[in-house]
Coordinates of N, CA, C and O in Angstrom, one line a residue:
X122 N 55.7 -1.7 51.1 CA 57.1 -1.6 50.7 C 57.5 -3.0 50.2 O 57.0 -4.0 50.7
X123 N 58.5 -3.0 49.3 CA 59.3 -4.3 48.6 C 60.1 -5.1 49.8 O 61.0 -4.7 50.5
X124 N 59.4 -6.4 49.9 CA 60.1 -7.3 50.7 C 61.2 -8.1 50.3 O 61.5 -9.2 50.9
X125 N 62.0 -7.6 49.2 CA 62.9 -8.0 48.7 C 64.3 -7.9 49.6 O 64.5 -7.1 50.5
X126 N 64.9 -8.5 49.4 CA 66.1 -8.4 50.7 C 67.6 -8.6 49.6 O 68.3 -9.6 49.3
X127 N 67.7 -7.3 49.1 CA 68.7 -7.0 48.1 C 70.4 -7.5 48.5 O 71.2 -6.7 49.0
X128 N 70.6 -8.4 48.4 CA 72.2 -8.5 48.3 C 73.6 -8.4 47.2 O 73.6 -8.2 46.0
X129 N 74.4 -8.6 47.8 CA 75.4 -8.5 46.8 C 76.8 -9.2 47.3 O 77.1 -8.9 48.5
X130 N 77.6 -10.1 46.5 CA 78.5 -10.9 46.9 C 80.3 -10.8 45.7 O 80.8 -11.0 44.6
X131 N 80.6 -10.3 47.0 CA 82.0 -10.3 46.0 C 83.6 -11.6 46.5 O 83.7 -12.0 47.7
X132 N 84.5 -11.9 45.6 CA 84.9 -12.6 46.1 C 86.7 -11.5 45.7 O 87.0 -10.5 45.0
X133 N 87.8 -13.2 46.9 CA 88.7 -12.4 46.8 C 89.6 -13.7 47.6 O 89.3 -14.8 48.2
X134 N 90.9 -12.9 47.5 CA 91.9 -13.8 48.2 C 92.4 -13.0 49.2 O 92.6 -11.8 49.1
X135 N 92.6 -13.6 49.9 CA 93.6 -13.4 51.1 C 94.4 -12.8 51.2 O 95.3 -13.5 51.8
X136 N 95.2 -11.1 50.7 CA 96.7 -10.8 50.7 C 97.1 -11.1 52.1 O 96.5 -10.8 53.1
X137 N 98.4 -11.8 52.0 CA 99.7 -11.8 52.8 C 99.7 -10.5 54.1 O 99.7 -10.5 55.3
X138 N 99.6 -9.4 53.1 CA 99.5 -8.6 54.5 C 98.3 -7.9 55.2 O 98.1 -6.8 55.6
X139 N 97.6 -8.9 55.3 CA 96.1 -9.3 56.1 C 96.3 -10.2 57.0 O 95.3 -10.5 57.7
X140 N 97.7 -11.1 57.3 CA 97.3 -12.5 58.3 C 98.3 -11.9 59.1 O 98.9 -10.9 58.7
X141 N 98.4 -12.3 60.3 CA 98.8 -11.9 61.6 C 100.1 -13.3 61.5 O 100.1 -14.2 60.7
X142 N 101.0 -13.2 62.4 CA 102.3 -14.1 62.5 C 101.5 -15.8 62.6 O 102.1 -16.9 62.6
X143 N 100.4 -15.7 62.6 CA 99.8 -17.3 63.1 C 99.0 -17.5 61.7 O 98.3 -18.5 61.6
X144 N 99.1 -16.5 60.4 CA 98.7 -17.2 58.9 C 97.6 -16.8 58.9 O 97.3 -16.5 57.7
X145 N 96.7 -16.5 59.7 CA 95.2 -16.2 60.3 C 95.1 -14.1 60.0 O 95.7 -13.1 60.5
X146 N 93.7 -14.1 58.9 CA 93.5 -12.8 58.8 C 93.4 -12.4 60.5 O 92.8 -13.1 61.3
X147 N 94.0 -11.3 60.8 CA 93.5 -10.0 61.7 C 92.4 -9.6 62.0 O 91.8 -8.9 61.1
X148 N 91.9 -9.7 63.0 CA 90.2 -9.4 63.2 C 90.0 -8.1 62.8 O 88.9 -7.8 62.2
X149 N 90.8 -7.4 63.0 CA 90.6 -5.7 62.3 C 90.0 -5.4 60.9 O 89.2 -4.5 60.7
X150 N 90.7 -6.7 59.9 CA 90.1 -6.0 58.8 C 89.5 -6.8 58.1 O 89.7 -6.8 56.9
X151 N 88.3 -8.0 58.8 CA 87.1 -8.2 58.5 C 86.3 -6.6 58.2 O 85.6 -6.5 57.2
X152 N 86.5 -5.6 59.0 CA 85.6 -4.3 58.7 C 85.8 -4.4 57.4 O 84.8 -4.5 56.8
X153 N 87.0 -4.4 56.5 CA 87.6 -3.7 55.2 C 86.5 -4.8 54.3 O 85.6 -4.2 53.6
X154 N 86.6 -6.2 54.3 CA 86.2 -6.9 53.8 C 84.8 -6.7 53.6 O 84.2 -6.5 52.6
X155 N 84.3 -6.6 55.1 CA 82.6 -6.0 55.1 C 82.3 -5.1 54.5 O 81.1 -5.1 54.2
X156 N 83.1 -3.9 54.0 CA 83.2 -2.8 53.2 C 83.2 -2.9 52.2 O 82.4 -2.1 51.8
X157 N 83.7 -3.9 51.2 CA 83.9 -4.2 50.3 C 82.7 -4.6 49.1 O 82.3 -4.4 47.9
X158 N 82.2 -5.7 50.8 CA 80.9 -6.0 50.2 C 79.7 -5.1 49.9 O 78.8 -5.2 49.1
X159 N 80.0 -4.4 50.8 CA 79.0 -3.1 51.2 C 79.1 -2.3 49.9 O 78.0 -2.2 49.3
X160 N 80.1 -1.8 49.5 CA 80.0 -1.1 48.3 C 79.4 -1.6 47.4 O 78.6 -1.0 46.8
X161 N 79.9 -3.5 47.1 CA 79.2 -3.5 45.8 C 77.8 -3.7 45.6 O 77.2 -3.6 44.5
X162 N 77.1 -3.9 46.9 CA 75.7 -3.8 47.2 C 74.9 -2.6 46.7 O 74.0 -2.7 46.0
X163 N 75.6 -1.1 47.5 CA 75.1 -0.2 47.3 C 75.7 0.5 46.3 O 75.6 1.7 46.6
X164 N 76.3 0.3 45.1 CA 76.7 0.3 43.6 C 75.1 -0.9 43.1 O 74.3 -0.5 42.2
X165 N 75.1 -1.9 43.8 CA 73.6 -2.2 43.0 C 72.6 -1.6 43.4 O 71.8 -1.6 42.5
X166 N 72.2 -0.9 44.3 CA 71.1 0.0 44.5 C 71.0 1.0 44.2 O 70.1 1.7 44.7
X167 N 72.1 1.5 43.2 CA 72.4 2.5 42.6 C 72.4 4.0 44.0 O 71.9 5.2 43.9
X168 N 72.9 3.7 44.9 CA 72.7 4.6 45.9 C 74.1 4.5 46.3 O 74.2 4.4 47.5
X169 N 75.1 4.4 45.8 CA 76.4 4.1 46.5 C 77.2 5.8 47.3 O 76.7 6.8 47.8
X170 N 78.5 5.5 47.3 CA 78.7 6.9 48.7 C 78.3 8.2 47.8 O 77.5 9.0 48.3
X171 N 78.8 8.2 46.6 CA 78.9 9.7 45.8 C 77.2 10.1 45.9 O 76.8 11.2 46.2
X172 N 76.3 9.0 45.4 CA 75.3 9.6 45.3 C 74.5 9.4 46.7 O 73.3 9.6 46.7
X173 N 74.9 9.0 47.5 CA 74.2 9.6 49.2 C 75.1 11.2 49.2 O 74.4 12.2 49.2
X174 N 76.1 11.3 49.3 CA 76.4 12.9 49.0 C 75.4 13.7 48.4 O 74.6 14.5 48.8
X175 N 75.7 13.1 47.0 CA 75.0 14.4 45.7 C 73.3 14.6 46.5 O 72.7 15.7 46.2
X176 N 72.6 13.6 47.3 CA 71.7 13.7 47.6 C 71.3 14.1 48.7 O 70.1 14.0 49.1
X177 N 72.6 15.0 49.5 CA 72.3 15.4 50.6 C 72.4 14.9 51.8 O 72.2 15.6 52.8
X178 N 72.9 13.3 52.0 CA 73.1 12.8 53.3 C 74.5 11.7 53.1 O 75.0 11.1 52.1
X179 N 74.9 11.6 54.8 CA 75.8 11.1 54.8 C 75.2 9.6 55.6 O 74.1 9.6 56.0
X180 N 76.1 8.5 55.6 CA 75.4 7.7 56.0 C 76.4 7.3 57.2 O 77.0 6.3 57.0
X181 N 76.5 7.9 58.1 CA 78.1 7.2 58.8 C 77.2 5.6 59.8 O 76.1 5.4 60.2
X182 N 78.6 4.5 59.9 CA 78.5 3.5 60.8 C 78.0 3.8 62.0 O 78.9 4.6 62.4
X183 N 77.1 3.7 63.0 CA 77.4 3.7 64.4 C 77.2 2.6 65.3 O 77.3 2.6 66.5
X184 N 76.9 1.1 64.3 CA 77.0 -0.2 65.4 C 77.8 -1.1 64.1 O 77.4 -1.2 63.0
X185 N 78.6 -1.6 64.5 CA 79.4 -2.6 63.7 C 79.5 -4.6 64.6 O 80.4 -4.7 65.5
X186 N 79.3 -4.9 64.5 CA 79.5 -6.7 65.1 C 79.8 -7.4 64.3 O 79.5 -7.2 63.1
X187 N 80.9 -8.6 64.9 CA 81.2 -9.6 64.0 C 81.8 -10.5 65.3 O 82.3 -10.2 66.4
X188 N 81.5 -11.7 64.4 CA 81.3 -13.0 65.0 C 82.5 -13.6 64.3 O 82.7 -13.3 63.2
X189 N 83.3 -14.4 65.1 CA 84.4 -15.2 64.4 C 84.5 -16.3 64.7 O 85.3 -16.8 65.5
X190 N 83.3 -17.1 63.7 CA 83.4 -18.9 63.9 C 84.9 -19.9 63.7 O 85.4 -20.7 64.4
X191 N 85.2 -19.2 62.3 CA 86.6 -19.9 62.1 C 87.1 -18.8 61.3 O 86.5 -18.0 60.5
X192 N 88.9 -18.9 61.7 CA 89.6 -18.3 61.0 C 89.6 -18.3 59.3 O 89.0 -19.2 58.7
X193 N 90.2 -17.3 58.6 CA 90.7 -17.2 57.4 C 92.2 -16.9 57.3 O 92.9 -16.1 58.0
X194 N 92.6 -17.9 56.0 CA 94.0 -17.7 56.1 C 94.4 -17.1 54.9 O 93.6 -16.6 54.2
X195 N 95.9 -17.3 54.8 CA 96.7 -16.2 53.4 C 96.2 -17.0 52.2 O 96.3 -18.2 52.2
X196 N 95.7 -16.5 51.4 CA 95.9 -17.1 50.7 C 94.5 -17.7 49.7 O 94.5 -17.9 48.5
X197 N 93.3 -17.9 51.0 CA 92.4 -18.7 50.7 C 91.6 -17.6 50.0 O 91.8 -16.4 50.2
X198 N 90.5 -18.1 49.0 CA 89.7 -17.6 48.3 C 88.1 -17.6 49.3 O 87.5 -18.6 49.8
X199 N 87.8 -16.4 49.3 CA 86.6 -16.2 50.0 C 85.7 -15.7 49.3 O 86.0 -15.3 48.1
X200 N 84.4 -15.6 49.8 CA 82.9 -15.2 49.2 C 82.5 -14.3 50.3 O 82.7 -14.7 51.5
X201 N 82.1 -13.3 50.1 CA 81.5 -12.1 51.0 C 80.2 -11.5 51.0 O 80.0 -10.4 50.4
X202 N 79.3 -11.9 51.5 CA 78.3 -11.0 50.9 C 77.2 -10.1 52.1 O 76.9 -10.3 53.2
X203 N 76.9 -9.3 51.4 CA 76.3 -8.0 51.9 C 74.8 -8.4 51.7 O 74.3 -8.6 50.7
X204 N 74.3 -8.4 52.8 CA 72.5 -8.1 53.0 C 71.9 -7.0 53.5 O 72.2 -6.6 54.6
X205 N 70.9 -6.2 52.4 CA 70.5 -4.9 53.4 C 69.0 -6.4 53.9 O 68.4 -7.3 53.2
X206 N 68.9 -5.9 55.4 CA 68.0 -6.1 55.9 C 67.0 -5.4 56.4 O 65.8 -5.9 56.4
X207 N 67.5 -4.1 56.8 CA 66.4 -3.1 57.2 C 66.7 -1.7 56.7 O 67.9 -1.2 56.8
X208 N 66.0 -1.3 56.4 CA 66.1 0.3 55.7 C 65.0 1.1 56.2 O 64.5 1.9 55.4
X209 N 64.4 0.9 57.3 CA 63.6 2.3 58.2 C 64.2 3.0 59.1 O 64.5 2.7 60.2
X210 N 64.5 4.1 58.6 CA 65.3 4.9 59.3 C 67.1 4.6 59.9 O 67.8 5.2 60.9
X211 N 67.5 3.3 58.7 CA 69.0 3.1 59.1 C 68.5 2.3 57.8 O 67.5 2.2 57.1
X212 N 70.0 1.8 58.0 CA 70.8 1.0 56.8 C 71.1 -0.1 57.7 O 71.8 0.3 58.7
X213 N 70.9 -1.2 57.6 CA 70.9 -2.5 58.4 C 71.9 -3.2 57.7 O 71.2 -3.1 56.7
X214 N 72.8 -3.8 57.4 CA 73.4 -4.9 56.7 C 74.2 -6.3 57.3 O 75.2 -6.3 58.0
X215 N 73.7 -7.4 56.8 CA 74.2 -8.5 57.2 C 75.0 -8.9 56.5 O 74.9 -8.8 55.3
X216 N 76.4 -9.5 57.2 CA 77.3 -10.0 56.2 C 77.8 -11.2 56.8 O 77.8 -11.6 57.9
X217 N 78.2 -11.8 55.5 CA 78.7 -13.8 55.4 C 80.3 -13.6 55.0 O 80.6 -12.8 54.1
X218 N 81.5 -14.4 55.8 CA 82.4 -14.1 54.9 C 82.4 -16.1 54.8 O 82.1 -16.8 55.7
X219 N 82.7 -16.5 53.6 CA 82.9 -17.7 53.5 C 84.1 -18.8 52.7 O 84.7 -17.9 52.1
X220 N 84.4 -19.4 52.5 CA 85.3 -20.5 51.9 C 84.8 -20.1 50.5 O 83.5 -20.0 50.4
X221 N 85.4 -19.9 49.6 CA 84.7 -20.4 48.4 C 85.1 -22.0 47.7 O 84.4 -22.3 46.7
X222 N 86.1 -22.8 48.4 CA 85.9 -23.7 48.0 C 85.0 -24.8 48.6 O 84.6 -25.9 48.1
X223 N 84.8 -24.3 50.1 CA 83.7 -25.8 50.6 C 82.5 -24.6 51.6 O 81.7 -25.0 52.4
X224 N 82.7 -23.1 51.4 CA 81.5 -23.2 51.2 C 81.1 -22.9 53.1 O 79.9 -22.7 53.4
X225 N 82.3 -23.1 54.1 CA 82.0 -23.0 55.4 C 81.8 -21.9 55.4 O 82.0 -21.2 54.4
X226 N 81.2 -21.3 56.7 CA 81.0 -20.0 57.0 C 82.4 -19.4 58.4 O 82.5 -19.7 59.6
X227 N 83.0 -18.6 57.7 CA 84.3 -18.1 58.8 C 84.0 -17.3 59.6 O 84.5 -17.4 60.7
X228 N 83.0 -16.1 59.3 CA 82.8 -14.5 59.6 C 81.1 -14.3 59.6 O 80.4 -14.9 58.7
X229 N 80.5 -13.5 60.4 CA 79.6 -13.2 60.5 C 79.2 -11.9 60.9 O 79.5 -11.9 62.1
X230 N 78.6 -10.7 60.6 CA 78.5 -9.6 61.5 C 77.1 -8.7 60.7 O 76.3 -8.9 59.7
X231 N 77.4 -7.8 61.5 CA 76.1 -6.8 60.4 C 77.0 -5.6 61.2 O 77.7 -5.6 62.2
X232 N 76.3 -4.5 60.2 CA 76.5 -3.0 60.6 C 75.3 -2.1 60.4 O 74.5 -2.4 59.6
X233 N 75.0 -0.9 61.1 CA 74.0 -0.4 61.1 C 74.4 1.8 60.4 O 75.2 2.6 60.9
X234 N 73.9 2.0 59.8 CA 74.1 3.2 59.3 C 72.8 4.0 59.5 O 71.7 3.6 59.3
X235 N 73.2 5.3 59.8 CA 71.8 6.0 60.3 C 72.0 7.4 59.5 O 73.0 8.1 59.8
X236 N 71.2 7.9 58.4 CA 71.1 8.9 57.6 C 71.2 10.5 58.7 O 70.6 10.8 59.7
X237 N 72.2 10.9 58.1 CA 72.6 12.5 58.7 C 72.4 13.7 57.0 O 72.7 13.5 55.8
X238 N 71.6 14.9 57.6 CA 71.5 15.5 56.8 C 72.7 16.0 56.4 O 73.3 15.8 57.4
X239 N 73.7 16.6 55.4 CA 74.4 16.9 55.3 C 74.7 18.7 55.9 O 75.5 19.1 56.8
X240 N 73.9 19.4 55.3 CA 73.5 20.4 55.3 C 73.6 21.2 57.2 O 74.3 22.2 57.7
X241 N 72.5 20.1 57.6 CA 72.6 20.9 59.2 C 73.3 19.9 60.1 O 73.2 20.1 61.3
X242 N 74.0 18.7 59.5 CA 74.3 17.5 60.5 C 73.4 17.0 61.6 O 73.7 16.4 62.7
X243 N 72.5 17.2 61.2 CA 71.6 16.5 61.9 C 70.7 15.0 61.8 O 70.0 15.1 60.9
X244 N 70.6 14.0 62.4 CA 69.9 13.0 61.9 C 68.8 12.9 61.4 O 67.9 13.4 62.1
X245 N 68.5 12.4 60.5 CA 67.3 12.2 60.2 C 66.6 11.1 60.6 O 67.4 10.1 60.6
X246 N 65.6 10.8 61.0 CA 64.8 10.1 61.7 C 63.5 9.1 60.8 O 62.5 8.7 61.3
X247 N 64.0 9.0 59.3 CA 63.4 8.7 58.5 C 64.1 8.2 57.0 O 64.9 9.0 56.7
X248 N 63.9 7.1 56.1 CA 64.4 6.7 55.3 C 64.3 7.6 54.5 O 63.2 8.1 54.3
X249 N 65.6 8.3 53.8 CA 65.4 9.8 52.5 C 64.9 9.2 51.6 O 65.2 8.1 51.3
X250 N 63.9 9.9 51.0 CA 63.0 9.4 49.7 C 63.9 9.0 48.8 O 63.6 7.9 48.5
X251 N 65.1 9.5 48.0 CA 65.7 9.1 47.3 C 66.5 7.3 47.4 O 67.2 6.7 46.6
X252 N 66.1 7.0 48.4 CA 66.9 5.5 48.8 C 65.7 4.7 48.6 O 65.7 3.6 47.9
X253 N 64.4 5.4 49.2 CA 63.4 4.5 48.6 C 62.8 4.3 47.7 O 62.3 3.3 47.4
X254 N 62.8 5.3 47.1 CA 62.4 5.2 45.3 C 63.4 4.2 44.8 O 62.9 3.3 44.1
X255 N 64.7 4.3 45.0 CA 65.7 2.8 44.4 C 64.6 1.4 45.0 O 63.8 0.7 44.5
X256 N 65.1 1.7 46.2 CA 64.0 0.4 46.4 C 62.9 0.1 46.7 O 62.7 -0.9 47.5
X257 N 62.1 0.9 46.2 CA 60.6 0.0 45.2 C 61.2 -0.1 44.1 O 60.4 -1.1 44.0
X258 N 61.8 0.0 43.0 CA 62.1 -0.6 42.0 C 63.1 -1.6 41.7 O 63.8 -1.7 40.8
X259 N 63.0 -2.5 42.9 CA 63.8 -3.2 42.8 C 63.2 -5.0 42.6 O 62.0 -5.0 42.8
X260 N 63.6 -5.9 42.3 CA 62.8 -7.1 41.2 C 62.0 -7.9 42.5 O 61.2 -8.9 42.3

């Protein structure tokens, strides 16, 4: 299999109503952010949510972590990016949330997704062929 370790990085500012009374994003919605990144990742793997549907599985979250080295505030411009790391039988992703002007690292976490058939809701216990044909063709 492709030892390629596919990411994707989006950036963004800080809205106002993301900081908590101390200026400082809300731990809550690092998830949203992680999301964010996550989509545009799996928009590049051409596997994004519509076509895990059309293809019969759902991908729900069941472990989410995140590490909070340093705050982010209103305002500042960040870099976010999405790493799939493992794809045998889950969806692995590591994520960076960072400064974009110097570049520190604020946020840290990964999330883990595990393929459910749609059909019988049951797990599948194996990467659906359709996710892997995206990636072996990948650079």
């Amino acid at each position: 299999m492709n030892v390629t370790r596919p990411s994707a990085t989006v950036e963004m500012d800080v809205p106002f109503h993301d900081v908590d009374m101390m200026n400082i994003v809300w731990h809550g919605h690092y998830a949203r952010y992680f999301e964010i990144a996550r989509c545009a990742l799996l928009d590049q793997l051409d596997y994004n949510y519509l076509q895990m549907k059309a293809s019969g599985h759902e991908w729900p979250v069941v472990d989410l972590r995140i590490r909070y080295p340093g705050p982010a505030r209103f305002g500042q411009r960040l870099t976010i990016t999405a790493t799939l790391t493992d794809w045998d039988g889950r969806l692995r992703i590591a994520y960076e949330v960072r400064d974009k002007a110097t570049g520190s690292r604020l946020t840290r976490g990964h999330s883990v997704q595990v393929p459910v058939d749609i059909a019988t809701g049951e797990r599948r216990l194996c990467t659906p062929p359709d996710l892997l044909a995206r990636l072996e063709h990948l650079p």
